[in-house]
mmCIF file of C-alpha atoms in Angstrom:
data_model
loop_
_atom_site.group_PDB
_atom_site.id
_atom_site.type_symbol
_atom_site.label_atom_id
_atom_site.label_comp_id
_atom_site.label_asym_id
_atom_site.label_seq_id
_atom_site.Cartn_x
_atom_site.Cartn_y
_atom_site.Cartn_z
ATOM 1 C CA MET A 1 -2.615 -28.894 45.843
ATOM 2 C CA VAL A 2 -3.991 -25.583 44.554
ATOM 3 C CA ASP A 3 -1.407 -22.869 44.027
ATOM 4 C CA THR A 4 -3.145 -20.015 45.877
ATOM 5 C CA ALA A 5 -0.550 -17.402 44.889
ATOM 6 C CA ALA A 6 -0.890 -18.275 41.201
ATOM 7 C CA CYS A 7 -4.686 -18.060 41.419
ATOM 8 C CA GLU A 8 -4.509 -14.651 43.124
ATOM 9 C CA SER A 9 -2.009 -13.400 40.535
ATOM 10 C CA SER A 10 -4.231 -14.598 37.702
ATOM 11 C CA GLY A 11 -7.207 -12.908 39.329
ATOM 12 C CA ARG A 12 -5.344 -9.600 39.630
ATOM 13 C CA VAL A 13 -4.331 -9.748 35.959
ATOM 14 C CA THR A 14 -7.936 -10.393 34.904
ATOM 15 C CA ASN A 15 -9.130 -7.521 37.088
ATOM 16 C CA LEU A 16 -6.521 -5.149 35.665
ATOM 17 C CA GLU A 17 -7.426 -6.149 32.102
ATOM 18 C CA SER A 18 -11.090 -5.463 32.887
ATOM 19 C CA GLN A 19 -10.241 -2.034 34.339
ATOM 20 C CA LEU A 20 -8.092 -1.215 31.304
ATOM 21 C CA ALA A 21 -10.895 -2.168 28.894
ATOM 22 C CA SER A 22 -13.316 0.015 30.878
ATOM 23 C CA LEU A 23 -10.942 2.998 30.730
ATOM 24 C CA GLU A 24 -10.435 2.529 26.997
ATOM 25 C CA ARG A 25 -14.209 2.576 26.444
ATOM 26 C CA LYS A 26 -14.540 5.747 28.536
ATOM 27 C CA ASN A 27 -11.688 7.412 26.621
ATOM 28 C CA ALA A 28 -13.303 6.516 23.313
ATOM 29 C CA GLU A 29 -16.595 8.058 24.477
ATOM 30 C CA LEU A 30 -14.823 11.236 25.675
ATOM 31 C CA ARG A 31 -13.056 11.552 22.301
ATOM 32 C CA ARG A 32 -16.423 11.156 20.564
ATOM 33 C CA GLN A 33 -17.963 13.918 22.704
ATOM 34 C CA ILE A 34 -15.024 16.264 22.072
ATOM 35 C CA ASN A 35 -15.286 15.667 18.320
ATOM 36 C CA GLU A 36 -19.031 16.288 18.416
ATOM 37 C CA LEU A 37 -18.578 19.597 20.263
ATOM 38 C CA SER A 38 -15.830 20.628 17.831
ATOM 39 C CA MET A 39 -18.127 19.974 14.882
ATOM 40 C CA LYS A 40 -20.939 21.980 16.496
ATOM 41 C CA LEU A 41 -18.542 24.878 17.019
ATOM 42 C CA GLN A 42 -17.414 24.665 13.410
ATOM 43 C CA LEU A 43 -20.997 24.618 12.149
ATOM 44 C CA ALA A 44 -21.943 27.530 14.410
ATOM 45 C CA GLY A 45 -19.159 29.595 12.907
ATOM 46 C CA GLN A 46 -20.065 29.016 9.264
ATOM 47 C CA GLY A 47 -21.184 32.204 7.623
ATOM 48 C CA LYS A 48 -20.446 34.302 10.708
ATOM 49 C CA ASP A 49 -18.150 37.306 10.946
ATOM 50 C CA GLU A 50 -14.498 36.360 10.580
ATOM 51 C CA THR A 51 -13.732 37.848 13.998
ATOM 52 C CA LEU A 52 -15.074 34.601 15.433
ATOM 53 C CA TYR A 53 -11.771 33.106 14.342
ATOM 54 C CA LYS A 54 -9.346 35.589 15.901
ATOM 55 C CA ALA A 55 -6.132 33.850 16.884
ATOM 56 C CA GLY A 56 -5.443 33.286 20.564
ATOM 57 C CA PRO A 57 -2.110 33.732 22.370
ATOM 58 C CA PHE A 58 1.036 32.061 21.070
ATOM 59 C CA GLY A 59 0.976 28.316 21.621
ATOM 60 C CA THR A 60 -2.767 28.100 22.209
ATOM 61 C CA VAL A 61 -4.034 27.999 18.603
ATOM 62 C CA LYS A 62 -5.272 24.673 17.273
ATOM 63 C CA ALA A 63 -7.119 24.240 13.990
ATOM 64 C CA LEU A 64 -10.225 22.095 13.721
ATOM 65 C CA ARG A 65 -9.452 18.732 12.146
ATOM 66 C CA THR A 66 -12.882 17.147 12.301
ATOM 67 C CA ASN A 67 -15.195 17.968 9.405
ATOM 68 C CA PRO A 68 -18.956 17.992 10.013
ATOM 69 C CA THR A 69 -20.893 14.951 8.809
ATOM 70 C CA VAL A 70 -23.335 15.039 5.910
ATOM 71 C CA MET A 71 -27.073 15.076 6.400
ATOM 72 C CA PRO A 72 -28.280 11.460 6.057
ATOM 73 C CA ASP A 73 -30.366 10.782 2.939
ATOM 74 C CA GLU A 74 -32.326 7.529 3.267
ATOM 75 C CA SER A 75 -33.845 7.982 -0.199
ATOM 76 C CA VAL A 76 -30.465 6.907 -1.624
ATOM 77 C CA ASN A 77 -31.129 3.296 -0.610
ATOM 78 C CA PRO A 78 -34.103 2.640 1.722
ATOM 79 C CA ARG A 79 -33.401 -1.108 1.882
ATOM 80 C CA LEU A 80 -29.794 -0.595 2.977
ATOM 81 C CA ALA A 81 -30.903 2.130 5.406
ATOM 82 C CA LYS A 82 -33.195 -0.389 7.126
ATOM 83 C CA ILE A 83 -30.402 -2.980 7.427
ATOM 84 C CA LEU A 84 -27.928 -0.447 8.804
ATOM 85 C CA GLY A 85 -30.476 0.794 11.310
ATOM 86 C CA GLU A 86 -30.681 -2.754 12.696
ATOM 87 C CA VAL A 87 -26.964 -3.596 12.614
ATOM 88 C CA ALA A 88 -25.041 -0.394 13.414
ATOM 89 C CA VAL A 89 -24.136 0.761 16.916
ATOM 90 C CA LYS A 90 -23.913 4.546 17.365
ATOM 91 C CA LYS A 91 -24.042 4.901 13.564
ATOM 92 C CA GLU A 92 -20.866 2.800 13.127
ATOM 93 C CA LEU A 93 -20.169 -0.669 11.771
ATOM 94 C CA ILE A 94 -17.521 -2.923 10.244
ATOM 95 C CA VAL A 95 -18.093 -3.696 6.559
ATOM 96 C CA ALA A 96 -16.422 -6.320 4.367
ATOM 97 C CA LEU A 97 -16.950 -7.303 0.734
ATOM 98 C CA ALA A 98 -16.722 -10.997 -0.177
ATOM 99 C CA ASN A 99 -17.369 -13.440 -2.996
ATOM 100 C CA SER A 100 -17.183 -17.240 -3.098
ATOM 101 C CA ASN A 101 -13.447 -17.221 -3.833
ATOM 102 C CA VAL A 102 -12.757 -16.319 -0.203
ATOM 103 C CA ARG A 103 -15.472 -18.264 1.608
ATOM 104 C CA GLU A 104 -13.126 -20.154 3.973
ATOM 105 C CA MET A 105 -11.268 -16.999 5.034
ATOM 106 C CA LEU A 106 -14.580 -15.187 5.437
ATOM 107 C CA GLU A 107 -15.723 -17.777 7.968
ATOM 108 C CA VAL A 108 -12.528 -17.325 9.997
ATOM 109 C CA TRP A 109 -13.057 -13.547 9.778
ATOM 110 C CA PHE A 110 -16.621 -13.431 11.126
ATOM 111 C CA THR A 111 -16.060 -16.240 13.637
ATOM 112 C CA ASN A 112 -13.434 -14.108 15.383
ATOM 113 C CA ILE A 113 -15.572 -10.986 15.236
ATOM 114 C CA LYS A 114 -18.331 -12.929 16.993
ATOM 115 C CA ARG A 115 -15.866 -14.367 19.532
ATOM 116 C CA VAL A 116 -14.731 -10.872 20.512
ATOM 117 C CA GLY A 117 -18.379 -9.858 20.939
ATOM 118 C CA ILE A 118 -18.603 -7.216 18.221
ATOM 119 C CA PRO A 119 -22.272 -6.931 17.149
ATOM 120 C CA ASN A 120 -22.039 -4.211 14.513
ATOM 121 C CA PHE A 121 -20.616 -5.814 11.382
ATOM 122 C CA LEU A 122 -21.971 -6.528 7.914
ATOM 123 C CA VAL A 123 -20.875 -8.590 4.920
ATOM 124 C CA VAL A 124 -21.595 -7.176 1.482
ATOM 125 C CA ALA A 125 -22.190 -10.379 -0.474
ATOM 126 C CA LEU A 126 -20.981 -10.188 -4.047
ATOM 127 C CA ASP A 127 -22.683 -13.383 -5.180
ATOM 128 C CA ASP A 128 -25.654 -15.619 -4.257
ATOM 129 C CA ASN A 129 -23.543 -18.300 -2.586
ATOM 130 C CA ILE A 130 -21.994 -15.891 -0.078
ATOM 131 C CA GLU A 131 -25.381 -14.376 0.686
ATOM 132 C CA SER A 132 -26.819 -17.835 1.452
ATOM 133 C CA PHE A 133 -23.715 -18.854 3.396
ATOM 134 C CA CYS A 134 -23.883 -15.787 5.651
ATOM 135 C CA LYS A 135 -27.582 -16.258 6.314
ATOM 136 C CA SER A 136 -26.971 -19.907 7.259
ATOM 137 C CA LYS A 137 -24.356 -18.782 9.798
ATOM 138 C CA GLY A 138 -26.442 -15.990 11.298
ATOM 139 C CA VAL A 139 -24.151 -13.307 9.856
ATOM 140 C CA PRO A 140 -25.632 -9.907 8.892
ATOM 141 C CA VAL A 141 -25.461 -9.691 5.112
ATOM 142 C CA TYR A 142 -26.429 -7.238 2.383
ATOM 143 C CA ARG A 143 -26.731 -8.025 -1.322
ATOM 144 C CA ARG A 144 -26.755 -5.049 -3.636
ATOM 145 C CA ASP A 145 -29.329 -4.612 -6.348
ATOM 146 C CA PRO A 146 -28.086 -5.843 -9.750
ATOM 147 C CA ASP A 147 -25.451 -3.607 -11.321
ATOM 148 C CA GLU A 148 -23.735 -4.974 -14.413
ATOM 149 C CA GLY A 149 -20.643 -2.808 -13.946
ATOM 150 C CA ILE A 150 -20.062 -4.166 -10.456
ATOM 151 C CA ASP A 151 -21.487 -7.671 -10.761
ATOM 152 C CA ASN A 152 -19.084 -8.911 -13.433
ATOM 153 C CA ILE A 153 -16.100 -8.133 -11.217
ATOM 154 C CA ALA A 154 -17.865 -9.139 -8.010
ATOM 155 C CA LYS A 155 -18.610 -12.715 -9.087
ATOM 156 C CA THR A 156 -15.284 -13.690 -10.641
ATOM 157 C CA GLY A 157 -12.748 -11.053 -9.636
ATOM 158 C CA GLY A 158 -9.590 -11.758 -7.701
ATOM 159 C CA ASN A 159 -8.339 -9.999 -4.581
ATOM 160 C CA HIS A 160 -7.330 -6.663 -6.089
ATOM 161 C CA ALA A 161 -10.294 -6.426 -8.468
ATOM 162 C CA VAL A 162 -12.821 -7.017 -5.693
ATOM 163 C CA SER A 163 -10.907 -4.676 -3.391
ATOM 164 C CA GLY A 164 -11.375 -1.839 -5.867
ATOM 165 C CA LEU A 165 -15.162 -2.231 -5.755
ATOM 166 C CA LYS A 166 -15.409 -1.037 -2.169
ATOM 167 C CA PHE A 167 -14.920 2.600 -3.124
ATOM 168 C CA ARG A 168 -18.118 2.506 -5.173
ATOM 169 C CA VAL A 169 -20.060 0.358 -2.720
ATOM 170 C CA LEU A 170 -19.209 2.397 0.392
ATOM 171 C CA ARG A 171 -20.524 5.674 -1.009
ATOM 172 C CA GLU A 172 -24.138 4.798 -0.167
ATOM 173 C CA PHE A 173 -23.178 3.910 3.404
ATOM 174 C CA LEU A 174 -21.692 7.381 3.893
ATOM 175 C CA GLN A 175 -24.636 9.097 2.219
ATOM 176 C CA LEU A 176 -26.868 7.347 4.742
ATOM 177 C CA GLY A 177 -24.836 8.963 7.531
ATOM 178 C CA TYR A 178 -22.834 5.967 8.800
ATOM 179 C CA SER A 179 -19.166 5.794 9.723
ATOM 180 C CA ILE A 180 -17.613 2.654 8.279
ATOM 181 C CA LEU A 181 -14.676 0.558 9.425
ATOM 182 C CA LEU A 182 -13.809 -1.092 6.132
ATOM 183 C CA SER A 183 -12.152 -4.485 6.576
ATOM 184 C CA ASP A 184 -10.558 -6.962 4.212
ATOM 185 C CA ILE A 185 -11.253 -10.531 5.271
ATOM 186 C CA ASP A 186 -7.620 -11.591 5.777
ATOM 187 C CA ILE A 187 -7.870 -9.955 9.205
ATOM 188 C CA ILE A 188 -8.134 -11.469 12.677
ATOM 189 C CA PHE A 189 -10.035 -9.404 15.269
ATOM 190 C CA LEU A 190 -8.713 -9.826 18.802
ATOM 191 C CA ARG A 191 -10.339 -6.821 20.512
ATOM 192 C CA ASN A 192 -13.143 -4.405 19.691
ATOM 193 C CA PRO A 193 -11.651 -1.769 17.322
ATOM 194 C CA PHE A 194 -14.339 0.788 18.152
ATOM 195 C CA ASP A 195 -12.763 1.169 21.606
ATOM 196 C CA HIS A 196 -9.513 2.332 19.989
ATOM 197 C CA LEU A 197 -10.542 4.916 17.386
ATOM 198 C CA TYR A 198 -10.002 8.686 17.674
ATOM 199 C CA ARG A 199 -12.759 9.727 15.234
ATOM 200 C CA ASP A 200 -11.110 13.117 14.694
ATOM 201 C CA SER A 201 -10.322 12.744 10.982
ATOM 202 C CA ASP A 202 -12.077 11.976 7.729
ATOM 203 C CA VAL A 203 -9.970 8.846 7.312
ATOM 204 C CA GLU A 204 -8.258 6.848 10.057
ATOM 205 C CA SER A 205 -6.205 4.076 8.486
ATOM 206 C CA MET A 206 -3.806 1.296 9.366
ATOM 207 C CA SER A 207 -0.339 1.586 7.870
ATOM 208 C CA ASP A 208 1.825 -0.690 5.769
ATOM 209 C CA GLY A 209 4.779 0.716 7.712
ATOM 210 C CA HIS A 210 6.799 -1.697 9.830
ATOM 211 C CA ASN A 211 8.234 0.679 12.470
ATOM 212 C CA ASN A 212 7.617 4.189 13.818
ATOM 213 C CA MET A 213 9.596 5.895 11.056
ATOM 214 C CA THR A 214 7.976 4.146 8.110
ATOM 215 C CA ALA A 215 4.460 4.262 9.564
ATOM 216 C CA TYR A 216 4.386 7.832 10.849
ATOM 217 C CA GLY A 217 6.816 9.570 8.482
ATOM 218 C CA PHE A 218 10.459 10.618 8.428
ATOM 219 C CA ASN A 219 12.902 13.033 6.836
ATOM 220 C CA ASP A 220 14.721 11.103 4.107
ATOM 221 C CA VAL A 221 17.854 12.845 2.820
ATOM 222 C CA PHE A 222 18.615 12.359 -0.876
ATOM 223 C CA ASP A 223 22.306 12.572 -1.732
ATOM 224 C CA GLU A 224 23.415 13.900 -5.136
ATOM 225 C CA PRO A 225 27.228 14.412 -4.928
ATOM 226 C CA SER A 226 27.432 16.185 -8.314
ATOM 227 C CA MET A 227 25.579 19.148 -6.756
ATOM 228 C CA GLY A 228 28.532 19.904 -4.494
ATOM 229 C CA TRP A 229 27.534 22.244 -1.635
ATOM 230 C CA ALA A 230 23.815 21.502 -2.286
ATOM 231 C CA ARG A 231 24.262 17.735 -2.611
ATOM 232 C CA TYR A 232 21.778 16.918 0.175
ATOM 233 C CA ALA A 233 18.050 17.339 -0.518
ATOM 234 C CA HIS A 234 15.552 16.657 2.237
ATOM 235 C CA THR A 235 12.459 14.663 1.350
ATOM 236 C CA MET A 236 9.519 13.490 3.429
ATOM 237 C CA ARG A 237 8.585 9.807 3.292
ATOM 238 C CA ILE A 238 5.838 7.665 4.760
ATOM 239 C CA TRP A 239 4.766 4.110 4.007
ATOM 240 C CA VAL A 240 1.313 3.951 2.436
ATOM 241 C CA TYR A 241 -2.008 3.569 4.185
ATOM 242 C CA ASN A 242 -3.552 0.140 3.817
ATOM 243 C CA SER A 243 -6.768 0.362 1.810
ATOM 244 C CA GLY A 244 -7.899 -2.941 3.336
ATOM 245 C CA PHE A 245 -8.535 -1.534 6.811
ATOM 246 C CA PHE A 246 -9.613 2.043 7.411
ATOM 247 C CA TYR A 247 -12.282 3.985 9.295
ATOM 248 C CA ILE A 248 -14.055 6.586 7.198
ATOM 249 C CA ARG A 249 -16.508 9.196 8.474
ATOM 250 C CA PRO A 250 -19.528 10.423 6.465
ATOM 251 C CA THR A 251 -18.128 13.800 5.445
ATOM 252 C CA ILE A 252 -17.900 15.653 2.138
ATOM 253 C CA PRO A 253 -14.111 15.092 1.812
ATOM 254 C CA SER A 254 -14.612 11.367 2.526
ATOM 255 C CA ILE A 255 -17.240 11.022 -0.177
ATOM 256 C CA GLU A 256 -15.074 13.008 -2.581
ATOM 257 C CA LEU A 257 -12.218 10.589 -1.833
ATOM 258 C CA LEU A 258 -14.395 7.586 -2.708
ATOM 259 C CA ASP A 259 -15.568 9.297 -5.895
ATOM 260 C CA ARG A 260 -12.042 10.182 -6.974
ATOM 261 C CA VAL A 261 -10.687 6.683 -6.396
ATOM 262 C CA ALA A 262 -13.679 4.941 -8.002
ATOM 263 C CA ASP A 263 -13.504 7.233 -11.045
ATOM 264 C CA ARG A 264 -9.793 6.615 -11.592
ATOM 265 C CA LEU A 265 -10.135 2.859 -11.154
ATOM 266 C CA SER A 266 -12.947 2.818 -13.740
ATOM 267 C CA HIS A 267 -10.596 3.947 -16.495
ATOM 268 C CA GLU A 268 -7.067 3.272 -15.214
ATOM 269 C CA LYS A 269 -5.352 -0.076 -14.858
ATOM 270 C CA ALA A 270 -4.103 0.698 -11.360
ATOM 271 C CA TRP A 271 -3.887 -0.839 -7.897
ATOM 272 C CA ASP A 272 -6.643 0.560 -5.696
ATOM 273 C CA GLN A 273 -4.284 1.037 -2.715
ATOM 274 C CA ALA A 274 -1.886 3.157 -4.770
ATOM 275 C CA VAL A 275 -4.714 5.348 -6.057
ATOM 276 C CA PHE A 276 -6.225 5.612 -2.556
ATOM 277 C CA ASN A 277 -2.942 6.984 -1.189
ATOM 278 C CA GLU A 278 -2.246 9.290 -4.111
ATOM 279 C CA GLU A 279 -5.624 10.956 -3.690
ATOM 280 C CA LEU A 280 -5.164 11.268 0.078
ATOM 281 C CA PHE A 281 -1.618 12.623 0.061
ATOM 282 C CA PHE A 282 -0.789 14.450 -3.188
ATOM 283 C CA PRO A 283 -1.052 18.236 -2.690
ATOM 284 C CA SER A 284 -2.587 20.705 -5.079
ATOM 285 C CA HIS A 285 -0.190 21.783 -7.816
ATOM 286 C CA PRO A 286 -0.414 23.157 -11.361
ATOM 287 C CA GLY A 287 -2.964 21.102 -13.244
ATOM 288 C CA TYR A 288 -4.154 19.212 -10.183
ATOM 289 C CA GLU A 289 -6.460 20.075 -7.307
ATOM 290 C CA GLY A 290 -5.671 18.026 -4.239
ATOM 291 C CA LEU A 291 -8.165 16.538 -1.812
ATOM 292 C CA TYR A 292 -8.561 18.413 1.465
ATOM 293 C CA ALA A 293 -9.301 15.443 3.703
ATOM 294 C CA SER A 294 -7.947 15.035 7.238
ATOM 295 C CA ARG A 295 -6.247 11.747 8.043
ATOM 296 C CA ARG A 296 -4.799 9.842 10.983
ATOM 297 C CA THR A 297 -2.441 6.861 11.059
ATOM 298 C CA MET A 298 -3.471 4.039 13.383
ATOM 299 C CA ASP A 299 -1.092 2.666 16.031
ATOM 300 C CA ILE A 300 0.959 -0.039 14.274
ATOM 301 C CA TYR A 301 1.096 -2.264 17.356
ATOM 302 C CA LEU A 302 -2.660 -2.143 17.906
ATOM 303 C CA PHE A 303 -3.663 -2.314 14.246
ATOM 304 C CA MET A 304 -0.860 -4.613 13.190
ATOM 305 C CA ASN A 305 0.155 -5.672 9.706
ATOM 306 C CA SER A 306 1.767 -9.062 9.228
ATOM 307 C CA LYS A 307 5.227 -7.663 8.476
ATOM 308 C CA VAL A 308 5.286 -6.066 11.927
ATOM 309 C CA LEU A 309 4.147 -9.327 13.486
ATOM 310 C CA PHE A 310 6.473 -11.755 11.734
ATOM 311 C CA LYS A 311 9.599 -9.608 11.399
ATOM 312 C CA THR A 312 9.492 -7.840 14.765
ATOM 313 C CA VAL A 313 6.825 -8.693 17.334
ATOM 314 C CA ARG A 314 7.160 -12.479 17.443
ATOM 315 C CA LYS A 315 10.921 -12.132 18.073
ATOM 316 C CA ASP A 316 10.612 -9.609 20.903
ATOM 317 C CA ALA A 317 9.825 -10.929 24.398
ATOM 318 C CA GLN A 318 8.111 -7.699 25.485
ATOM 319 C CA LEU A 319 6.162 -6.996 22.307
ATOM 320 C CA LYS A 320 4.876 -10.573 22.288
ATOM 321 C CA LYS A 321 3.009 -9.793 25.514
ATOM 322 C CA LEU A 322 0.947 -7.068 23.856
ATOM 323 C CA LYS A 323 -2.422 -8.021 22.448
ATOM 324 C CA PRO A 324 -3.230 -6.134 19.246
ATOM 325 C CA VAL A 325 -6.717 -5.090 18.250
ATOM 326 C CA ILE A 326 -6.410 -6.718 14.833
ATOM 327 C CA VAL A 327 -3.778 -8.508 12.798
ATOM 328 C CA HIS A 328 -3.927 -8.036 9.037
ATOM 329 C CA LEU A 329 -2.208 -10.753 6.991
ATOM 330 C CA ASN A 330 -1.591 -8.324 4.153
ATOM 331 C CA TYR A 331 2.123 -9.005 3.592
ATOM 332 C CA HIS A 332 1.819 -12.766 3.095
ATOM 333 C CA PRO A 333 0.118 -14.875 0.390
ATOM 334 C CA ASP A 334 -0.369 -17.938 2.654
ATOM 335 C CA LYS A 335 -3.096 -15.971 4.405
ATOM 336 C CA LEU A 336 -5.392 -18.661 5.757
ATOM 337 C CA ASP A 337 -2.588 -20.714 7.305
ATOM 338 C CA ARG A 338 -1.145 -17.663 9.040
ATOM 339 C CA MET A 339 -4.588 -16.478 10.163
ATOM 340 C CA LYS A 340 -5.087 -19.775 11.954
ATOM 341 C CA ALA A 341 -1.632 -19.472 13.524
ATOM 342 C CA VAL A 342 -2.448 -15.973 14.800
ATOM 343 C CA ILE A 343 -5.536 -17.394 16.503
ATOM 344 C CA GLU A 344 -3.476 -20.197 18.050
ATOM 345 C CA PHE A 345 -0.964 -17.676 19.403
ATOM 346 C CA TYR A 346 -3.193 -14.851 20.650
ATOM 347 C CA VAL A 347 -6.407 -16.705 21.475
ATOM 348 C CA ASN A 348 -5.337 -20.219 22.448
ATOM 349 C CA GLY A 349 -1.998 -19.228 23.989
ATOM 350 C CA LYS A 350 0.183 -21.563 21.924
ATOM 351 C CA GLN A 351 3.511 -19.755 22.274
ATOM 352 C CA ASP A 352 5.275 -21.440 19.330
ATOM 353 C CA ALA A 353 2.372 -21.105 16.883
ATOM 354 C CA LEU A 354 4.115 -18.425 14.793
ATOM 355 C CA GLN A 355 7.611 -19.876 14.775
ATOM 356 C CA ARG A 356 7.355 -22.196 11.748
ATOM 357 C CA PHE A 357 6.763 -19.352 9.310
ATOM 358 C CA PRO A 358 9.483 -17.391 7.480
ATOM 359 C CA ASP A 359 9.566 -13.608 7.869
ATOM 360 C CA GLY A 360 8.387 -13.159 4.316
ATOM 361 C CA SER A 361 7.038 -15.553 1.710
ATOM 362 C CA GLU A 362 8.835 -18.449 0.066
#
């Protein structure tokens, strides 16, 4: 016997999900239009009399956060410009760098992007094997022209070494006028991320934070009893942005950020994520001129890191019902195994798929 009530309930849920997705797309388009108008206003005011910027009544003043984009320059790389013109949607696309060391994870990565129905993505192949592999799978791929400084790392480098290359590689994409959603390949896509971006900042990044305080910032009080009356010093803390998943707009501050990080990594033995955050957050001070780039932290339950998933979400009956946009297996070394488990849980509905894993790593 067919359970009519269950069928009707399932139909209502599907209908509601469809309506929600439609609203999210409309909201994303409205945000894009607002940002575009804000940029036009900012450009119109450049070089004009300062009275254009008279302050309004108390409580009504809001500074512009969205910098104007650069003028595209196709002469930088005509071959890449042609590829991007074919792949990008509304001048946006997902970009990942990969070499043969991560071939199996790469296949899981692009298989899920295709399953979600995201057309605008591109793999930057760092060796011949990955280029051939992507072409055989019908995956958009770009192979850079030979560059000894990049190629040596690209072909044999490990995770962190290859990760550092992206800051040099992405510069041309921005110069060509494209906004890039940079993605590591230890990421599972469950929904289209372009429906969930604000596009109001130079950099919009996922966080390594594991709750609202650590992800979005908090007042951390330092206690030094020897100071007596002044023993308590207030400090501001925030967990770092993850340099393996961020949206970056083609603006002057964005390009300066890439240049700063790439330059430091070329002569410092440093982790690219640490340098990325230092350049984004450190203010100007004696002997140092800070970067004036606007930034936004992504929602940690939509753009979820694996600490949030395994320490919190999988143990909470309500949070387990939420479907994130992406899950980044950044906190765990057994990446491929956990990526497959995430697919089993969120895509195939296997409710115990995540249970066998420890919170952290063994």
